[in-house]
Coordinates of C-alpha atoms and ligand atoms in Angstrom, one line a residue:
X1 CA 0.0 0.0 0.0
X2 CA 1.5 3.5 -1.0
X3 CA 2.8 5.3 2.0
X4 CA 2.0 9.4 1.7
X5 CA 5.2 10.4 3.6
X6 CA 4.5 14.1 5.0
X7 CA 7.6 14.0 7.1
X8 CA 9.7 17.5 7.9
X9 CA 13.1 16.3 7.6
X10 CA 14.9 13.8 6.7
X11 CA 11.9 13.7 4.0
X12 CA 10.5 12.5 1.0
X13 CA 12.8 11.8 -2.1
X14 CA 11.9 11.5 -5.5
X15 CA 11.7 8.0 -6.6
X16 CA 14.4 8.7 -9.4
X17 CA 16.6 9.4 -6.2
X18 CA 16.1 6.4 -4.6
X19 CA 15.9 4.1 -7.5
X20 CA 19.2 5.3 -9.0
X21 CA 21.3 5.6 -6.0
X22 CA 20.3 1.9 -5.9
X23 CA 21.8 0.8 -8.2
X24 CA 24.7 2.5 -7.4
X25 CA 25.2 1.0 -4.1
X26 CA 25.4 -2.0 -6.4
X27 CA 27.5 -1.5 -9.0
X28 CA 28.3 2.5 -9.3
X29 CA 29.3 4.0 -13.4
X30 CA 29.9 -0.2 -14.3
X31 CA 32.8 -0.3 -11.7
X32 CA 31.2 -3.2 -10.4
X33 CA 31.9 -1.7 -7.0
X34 CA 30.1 0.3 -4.7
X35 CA 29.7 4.0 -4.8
X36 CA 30.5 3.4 -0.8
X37 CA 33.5 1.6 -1.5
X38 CA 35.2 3.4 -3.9
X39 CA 37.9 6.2 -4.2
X40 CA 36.5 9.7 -3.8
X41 CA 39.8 10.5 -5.3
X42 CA 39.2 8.0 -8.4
X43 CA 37.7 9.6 -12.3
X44 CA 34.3 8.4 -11.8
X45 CA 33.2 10.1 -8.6
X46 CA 35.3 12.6 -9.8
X47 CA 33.1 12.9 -12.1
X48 CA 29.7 13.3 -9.9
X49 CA 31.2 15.4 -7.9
X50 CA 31.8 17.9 -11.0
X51 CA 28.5 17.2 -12.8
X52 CA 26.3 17.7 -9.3
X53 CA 28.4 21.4 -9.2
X54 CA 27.4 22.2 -12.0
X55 CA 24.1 21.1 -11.9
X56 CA 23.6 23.4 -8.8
X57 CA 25.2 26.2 -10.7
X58 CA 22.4 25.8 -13.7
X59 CA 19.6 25.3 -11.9
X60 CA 19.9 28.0 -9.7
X61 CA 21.7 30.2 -12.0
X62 CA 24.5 30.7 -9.7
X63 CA 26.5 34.0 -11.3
X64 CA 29.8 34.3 -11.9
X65 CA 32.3 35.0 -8.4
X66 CA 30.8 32.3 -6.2
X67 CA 31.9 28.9 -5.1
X68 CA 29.7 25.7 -4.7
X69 CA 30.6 23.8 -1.8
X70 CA 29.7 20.1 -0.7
X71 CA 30.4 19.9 2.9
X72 CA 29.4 18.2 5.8
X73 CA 27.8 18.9 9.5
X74 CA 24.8 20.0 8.9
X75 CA 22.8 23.7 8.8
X76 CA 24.1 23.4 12.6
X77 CA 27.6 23.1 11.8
X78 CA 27.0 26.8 9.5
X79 CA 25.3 28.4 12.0
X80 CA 28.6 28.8 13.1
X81 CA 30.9 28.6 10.6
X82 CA 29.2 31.3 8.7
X83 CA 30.0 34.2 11.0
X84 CA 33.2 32.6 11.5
X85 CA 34.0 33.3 8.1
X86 CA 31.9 36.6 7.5
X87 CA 31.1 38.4 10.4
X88 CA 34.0 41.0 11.1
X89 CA 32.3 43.1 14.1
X90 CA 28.8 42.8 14.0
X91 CA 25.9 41.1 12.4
X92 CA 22.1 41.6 12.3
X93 CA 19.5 38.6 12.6
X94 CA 15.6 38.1 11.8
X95 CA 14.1 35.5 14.6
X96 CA 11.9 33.5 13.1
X97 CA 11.9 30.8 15.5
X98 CA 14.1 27.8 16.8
X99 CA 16.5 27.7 14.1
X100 CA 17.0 31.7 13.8
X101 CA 17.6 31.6 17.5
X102 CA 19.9 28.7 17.2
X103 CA 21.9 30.6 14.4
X104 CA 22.0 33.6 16.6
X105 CA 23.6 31.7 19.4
X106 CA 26.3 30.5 17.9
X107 CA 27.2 33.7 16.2
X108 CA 27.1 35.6 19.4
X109 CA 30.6 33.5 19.8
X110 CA 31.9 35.6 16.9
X111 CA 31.1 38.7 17.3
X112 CA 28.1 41.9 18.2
X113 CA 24.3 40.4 17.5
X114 CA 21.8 42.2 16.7
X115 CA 18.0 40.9 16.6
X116 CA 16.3 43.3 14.4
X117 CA 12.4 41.5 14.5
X118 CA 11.2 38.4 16.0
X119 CA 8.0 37.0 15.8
X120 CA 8.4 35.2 18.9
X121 CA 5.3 37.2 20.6
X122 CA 3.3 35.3 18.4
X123 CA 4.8 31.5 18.7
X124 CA 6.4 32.4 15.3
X125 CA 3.2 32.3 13.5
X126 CA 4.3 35.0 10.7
X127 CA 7.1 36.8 9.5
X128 CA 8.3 40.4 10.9
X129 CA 8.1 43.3 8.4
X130 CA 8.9 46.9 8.4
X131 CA 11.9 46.5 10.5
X132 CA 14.9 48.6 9.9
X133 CA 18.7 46.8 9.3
X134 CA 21.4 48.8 10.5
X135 CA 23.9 49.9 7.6
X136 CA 26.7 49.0 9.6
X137 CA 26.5 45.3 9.6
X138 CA 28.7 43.2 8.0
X139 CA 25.5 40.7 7.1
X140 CA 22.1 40.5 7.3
X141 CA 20.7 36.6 8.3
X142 CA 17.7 35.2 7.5
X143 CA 15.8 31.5 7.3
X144 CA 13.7 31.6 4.3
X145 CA 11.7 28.8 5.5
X146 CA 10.7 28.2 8.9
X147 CA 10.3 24.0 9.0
X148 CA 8.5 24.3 12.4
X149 CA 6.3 27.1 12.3
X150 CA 5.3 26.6 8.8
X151 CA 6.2 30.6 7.3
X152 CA 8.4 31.7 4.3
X153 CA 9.8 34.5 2.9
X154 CA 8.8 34.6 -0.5
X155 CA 11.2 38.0 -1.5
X156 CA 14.8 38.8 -0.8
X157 CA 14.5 41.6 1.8
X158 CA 15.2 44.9 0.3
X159 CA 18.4 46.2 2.3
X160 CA 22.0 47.5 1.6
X161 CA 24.0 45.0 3.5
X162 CA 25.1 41.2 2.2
X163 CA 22.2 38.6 2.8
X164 CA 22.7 35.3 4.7
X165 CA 20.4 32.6 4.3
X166 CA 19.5 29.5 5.7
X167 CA 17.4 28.1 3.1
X168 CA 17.7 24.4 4.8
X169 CA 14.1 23.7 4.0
X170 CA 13.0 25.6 1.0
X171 CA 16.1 25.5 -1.2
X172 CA 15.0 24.2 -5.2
X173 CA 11.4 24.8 -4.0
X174 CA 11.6 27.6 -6.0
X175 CA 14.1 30.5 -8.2
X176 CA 16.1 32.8 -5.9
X177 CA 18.0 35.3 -7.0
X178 CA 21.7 34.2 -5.9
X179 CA 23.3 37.6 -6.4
X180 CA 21.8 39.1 -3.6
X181 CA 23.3 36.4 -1.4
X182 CA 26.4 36.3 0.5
X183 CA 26.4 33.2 1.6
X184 CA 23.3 30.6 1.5
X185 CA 23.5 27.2 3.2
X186 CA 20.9 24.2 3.5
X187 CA 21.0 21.2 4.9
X188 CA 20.3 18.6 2.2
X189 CA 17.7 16.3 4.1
X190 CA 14.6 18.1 3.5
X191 CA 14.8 18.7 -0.5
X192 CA 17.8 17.0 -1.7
X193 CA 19.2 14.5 -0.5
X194 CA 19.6 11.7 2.6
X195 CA 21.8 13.8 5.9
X196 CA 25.0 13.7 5.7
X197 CA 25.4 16.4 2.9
X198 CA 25.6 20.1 3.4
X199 CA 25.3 22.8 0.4
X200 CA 27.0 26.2 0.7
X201 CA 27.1 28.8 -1.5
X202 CA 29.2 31.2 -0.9
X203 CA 30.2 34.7 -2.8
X204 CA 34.3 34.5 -3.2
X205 CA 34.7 38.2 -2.5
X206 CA 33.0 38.1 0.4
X207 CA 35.5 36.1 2.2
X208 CA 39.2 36.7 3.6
X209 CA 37.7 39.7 5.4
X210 CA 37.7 39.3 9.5
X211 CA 41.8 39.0 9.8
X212 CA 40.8 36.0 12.3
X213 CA 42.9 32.4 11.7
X214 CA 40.5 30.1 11.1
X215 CA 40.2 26.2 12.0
X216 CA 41.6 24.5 8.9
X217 CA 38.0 22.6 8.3
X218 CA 35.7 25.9 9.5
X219 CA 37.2 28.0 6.6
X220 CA 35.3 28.1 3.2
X221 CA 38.5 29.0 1.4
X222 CA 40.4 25.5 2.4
X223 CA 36.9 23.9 0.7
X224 CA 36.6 26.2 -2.3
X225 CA 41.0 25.5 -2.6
X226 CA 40.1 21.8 -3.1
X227 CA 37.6 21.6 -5.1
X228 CA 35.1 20.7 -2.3
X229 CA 37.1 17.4 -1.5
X230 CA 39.3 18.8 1.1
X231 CA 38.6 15.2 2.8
X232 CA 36.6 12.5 2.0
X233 CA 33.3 14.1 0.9
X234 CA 29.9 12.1 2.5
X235 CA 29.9 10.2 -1.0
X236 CA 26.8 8.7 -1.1
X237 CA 24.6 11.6 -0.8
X238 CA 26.3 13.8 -3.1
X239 CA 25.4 10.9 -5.3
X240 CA 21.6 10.8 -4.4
X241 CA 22.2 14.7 -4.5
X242 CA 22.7 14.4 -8.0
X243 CA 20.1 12.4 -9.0
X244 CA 17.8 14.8 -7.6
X245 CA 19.1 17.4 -9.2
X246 CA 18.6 15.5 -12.5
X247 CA 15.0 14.9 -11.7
X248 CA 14.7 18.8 -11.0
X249 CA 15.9 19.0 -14.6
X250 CA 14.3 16.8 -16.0
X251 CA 11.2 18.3 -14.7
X252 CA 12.2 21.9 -16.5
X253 CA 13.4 23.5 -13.3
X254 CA 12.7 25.0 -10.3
X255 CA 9.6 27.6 -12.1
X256 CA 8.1 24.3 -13.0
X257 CA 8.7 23.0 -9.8
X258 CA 7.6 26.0 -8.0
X259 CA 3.9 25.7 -9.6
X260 CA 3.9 22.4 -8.7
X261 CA 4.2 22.9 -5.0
X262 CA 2.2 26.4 -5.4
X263 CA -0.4 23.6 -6.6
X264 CA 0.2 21.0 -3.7
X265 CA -0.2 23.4 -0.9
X266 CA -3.1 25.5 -2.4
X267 CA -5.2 21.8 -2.5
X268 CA -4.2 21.4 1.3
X269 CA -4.7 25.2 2.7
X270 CA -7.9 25.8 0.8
X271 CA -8.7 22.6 2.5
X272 CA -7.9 24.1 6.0
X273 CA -9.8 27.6 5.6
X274 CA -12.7 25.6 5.3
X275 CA -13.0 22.5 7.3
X276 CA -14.7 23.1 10.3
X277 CA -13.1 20.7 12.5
X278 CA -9.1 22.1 11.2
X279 CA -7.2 25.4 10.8
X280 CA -3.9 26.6 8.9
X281 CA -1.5 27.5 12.2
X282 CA -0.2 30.5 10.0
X283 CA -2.6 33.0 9.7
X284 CA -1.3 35.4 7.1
X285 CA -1.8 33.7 3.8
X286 CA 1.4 35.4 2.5
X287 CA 3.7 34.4 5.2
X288 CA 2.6 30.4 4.2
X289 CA 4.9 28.4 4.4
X290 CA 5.1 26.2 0.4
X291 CA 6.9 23.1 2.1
X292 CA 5.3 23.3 6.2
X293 CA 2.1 23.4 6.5
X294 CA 1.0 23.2 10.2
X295 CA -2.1 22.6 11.4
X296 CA -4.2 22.7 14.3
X297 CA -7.6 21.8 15.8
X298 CA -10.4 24.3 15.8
X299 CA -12.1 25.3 19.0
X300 CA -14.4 22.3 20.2
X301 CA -12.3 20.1 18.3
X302 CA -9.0 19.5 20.4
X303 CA -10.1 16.4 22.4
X304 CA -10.3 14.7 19.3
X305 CA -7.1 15.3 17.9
X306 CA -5.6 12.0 18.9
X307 CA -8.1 11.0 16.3
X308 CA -6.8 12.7 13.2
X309 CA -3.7 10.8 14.0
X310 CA -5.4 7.2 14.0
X311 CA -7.4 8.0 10.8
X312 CA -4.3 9.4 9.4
X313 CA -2.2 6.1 10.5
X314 CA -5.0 4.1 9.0
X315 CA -4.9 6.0 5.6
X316 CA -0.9 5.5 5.5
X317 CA 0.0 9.4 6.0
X318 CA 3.2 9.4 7.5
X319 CA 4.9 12.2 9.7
X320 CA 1.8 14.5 10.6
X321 CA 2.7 14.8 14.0
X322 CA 3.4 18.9 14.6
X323 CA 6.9 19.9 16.3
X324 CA 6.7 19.6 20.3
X325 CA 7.2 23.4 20.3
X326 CA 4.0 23.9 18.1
X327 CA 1.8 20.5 18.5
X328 CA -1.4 20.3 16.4
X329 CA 0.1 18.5 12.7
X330 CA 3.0 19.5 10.2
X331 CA 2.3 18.3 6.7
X332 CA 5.6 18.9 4.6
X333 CA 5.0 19.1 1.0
X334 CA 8.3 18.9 -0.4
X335 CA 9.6 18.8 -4.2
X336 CA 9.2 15.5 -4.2
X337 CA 5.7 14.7 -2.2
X338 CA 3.1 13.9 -5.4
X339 CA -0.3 15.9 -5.4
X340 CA -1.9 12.5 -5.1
X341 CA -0.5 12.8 -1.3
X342 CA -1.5 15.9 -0.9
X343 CA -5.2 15.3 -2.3
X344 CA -4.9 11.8 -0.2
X345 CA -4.6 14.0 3.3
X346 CA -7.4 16.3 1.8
X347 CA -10.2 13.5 1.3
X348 CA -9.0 12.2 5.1
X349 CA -9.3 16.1 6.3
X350 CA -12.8 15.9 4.4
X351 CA -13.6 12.4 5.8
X352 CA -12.7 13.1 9.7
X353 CA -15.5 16.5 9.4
X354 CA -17.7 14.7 8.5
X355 CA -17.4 11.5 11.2
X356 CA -17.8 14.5 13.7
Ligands
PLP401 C1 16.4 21.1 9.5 C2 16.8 22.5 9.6 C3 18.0 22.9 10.2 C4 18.9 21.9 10.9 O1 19.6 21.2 10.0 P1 20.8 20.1 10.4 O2 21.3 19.7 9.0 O3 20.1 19.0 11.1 O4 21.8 20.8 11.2 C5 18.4 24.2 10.2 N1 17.6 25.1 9.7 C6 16.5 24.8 9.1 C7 15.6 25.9 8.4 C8 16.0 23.5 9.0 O5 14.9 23.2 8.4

């Protein structure tokens, strides 16, 4: 029975991804070895490794002057490593929630924070506007997608100091305009790839700035100096990585694959503005989140939420259950996620109203 898998991270792959990774674990480009068993080192990952660069350069149009790294440790490992690398004095951040805050954190061990908004008054429910940057930072962070409160930021914000991103969860969701970045990192488990695989994107000039001596592995430059392969690279997801990639392709890119999910989540939020039992966690339809969509019970309803999740077990929709910081549901519509899933949680949405 087909399983509608709705989980937030690590998520739902395309089935190109999974089918042709495979067969690489088998036998990887006729080696009749592994790709886990073979030299990073040797022409044919070699050869991956170059075509899933480029790949990431064409698909999101990555200008001239920045470097495409493969790395490893996670969005969690950047939060750091970022102002490590960038952040000379002081740096401004938007809190949109746990992973802004963590990101915050760990830069406070670099250098001068400064929180220009958070949404925190309001569980993270939307995204601050109208708040001013100061001109005197060396950066300007944001998360474009917040996985556990279910907003986005659909536009670059309009100021006069670098952007840095954390666009973990909504990265190929849609176009972005790289030159306005800095620096933009994402983990690869939520549209990409299996963990293990970090992206960074990182604008050449931006670097060798901060006069501080960096760890050998914490500095972008020894990475973009080795052509990514530094060390041994997490070889196996770069190789899933690039099958993905080739699916995104395939598909005609990311404005193709941002109507797609446009589609997905318009079939699940219309859905939730009028089912009298449910109701979108996000009020303000243009801070929605495209690839988190949380949900919660309506007044009257909530003592028969356990419900939900039974009928939802029954129907094989996997990974509903909300984040303990936000409870309720979390269905995450990622590249990947079919709008047969999508319609599938729909009908059960429909058929739970009208049981009660
Ligand atoms: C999942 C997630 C993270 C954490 O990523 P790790 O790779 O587990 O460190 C950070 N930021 C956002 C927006 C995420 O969705």
């Amino acid at each position: 029975m087909k399983k509608h898998n709705f989980s937030a991270g690590p998520s739902i792959l395309p089935e190109f991804t999974k089918e042709e990774t495979a067969k690489a674990i088998i036998d990887f480009a006729g080696t009749g070895l592994s790709v886990m068993e073979v030299s990073h080192r040797g022409a044919e990952f070699q050869a991956v490794v170059d075509e899933t660069i480029q790949l990431i350069k064409e698909i999101l149009s990555v200008p001239e002057g920045y470097s495409v790294l493969l790395l490893q440790g996670g969005a969690s490992l950047q939060f750091y490593m970022a102002p490590l690398n960038l952040l000379v004095k002081k740096a401004a951040y938007l809190n949109t929630g746990v992973w802004a805050s963590k990101a915050m954190k760990e830069a406070k061990l670099v250098g001068e924070v400064i929180e220009v908004a958070s949404s925190k008054d309001k569980n993270h429910t939307y995204v601050p506007k109208g708040y001013e940057v100061p001109a005197d930072v060396d950066y300007f962070h944001i998360t474009t997608n917040n996985t556990i409160y279910g907003t986005e930021m659909f536009s670059d914000p309009e100021v006069c100091v670098p952007l840095v991103a954390d666009m973990s969860s909504d990265i190929f969701s849609r176009p972005v305009d790289i030159s306005k970045y800095d620096l933009i990192y994402a983990g690869a488990q939520k549209n990409l790839a299996p963990a293990g695989l970090t992206l960074v994107i990182v604008k050449d000039a931006a670097l060798g700035k901060t006069g501080r001596t960096l760890p050998t592995m914490l500095n972008y430059q020894t990475h973009i100096d080795n052509g990514t392969m530094f060390n041994t690279p997490p070889c196996v997801a770069i190789y899933a990585a690039l099958q993905t990639l080739k699916w995104i392709k395939n598909l005609g890119g990311l404005e193709v694959i941002q109507k797609m999910n446009v589609a997905k989540a318009k079939v699940i939020y219309d859905e939730l503005d009028r089912n009298k039992c449910f109701k979108a966690v996000v009020p303000n339809k243009e801070d929605r989140s495209l690839m988190n969509i949380c949900f919660v019970m309506r007044e009257g309803y909530e003592a028969v939420e356990a419900d939900f999740l039974a009928l939802a077990k029954q129907r094989n929709l996997i990974g509903l259950k909300g984040h303990r910081s936000v409870g309720g549901f979390r269905a995450s519509t990622y590249n990947a996620l079919p709008i047969e899933s999508a319609q599938a949680l729909v009908d059960a949405l429909k058929e739970f109203e009208a049981n009660h």
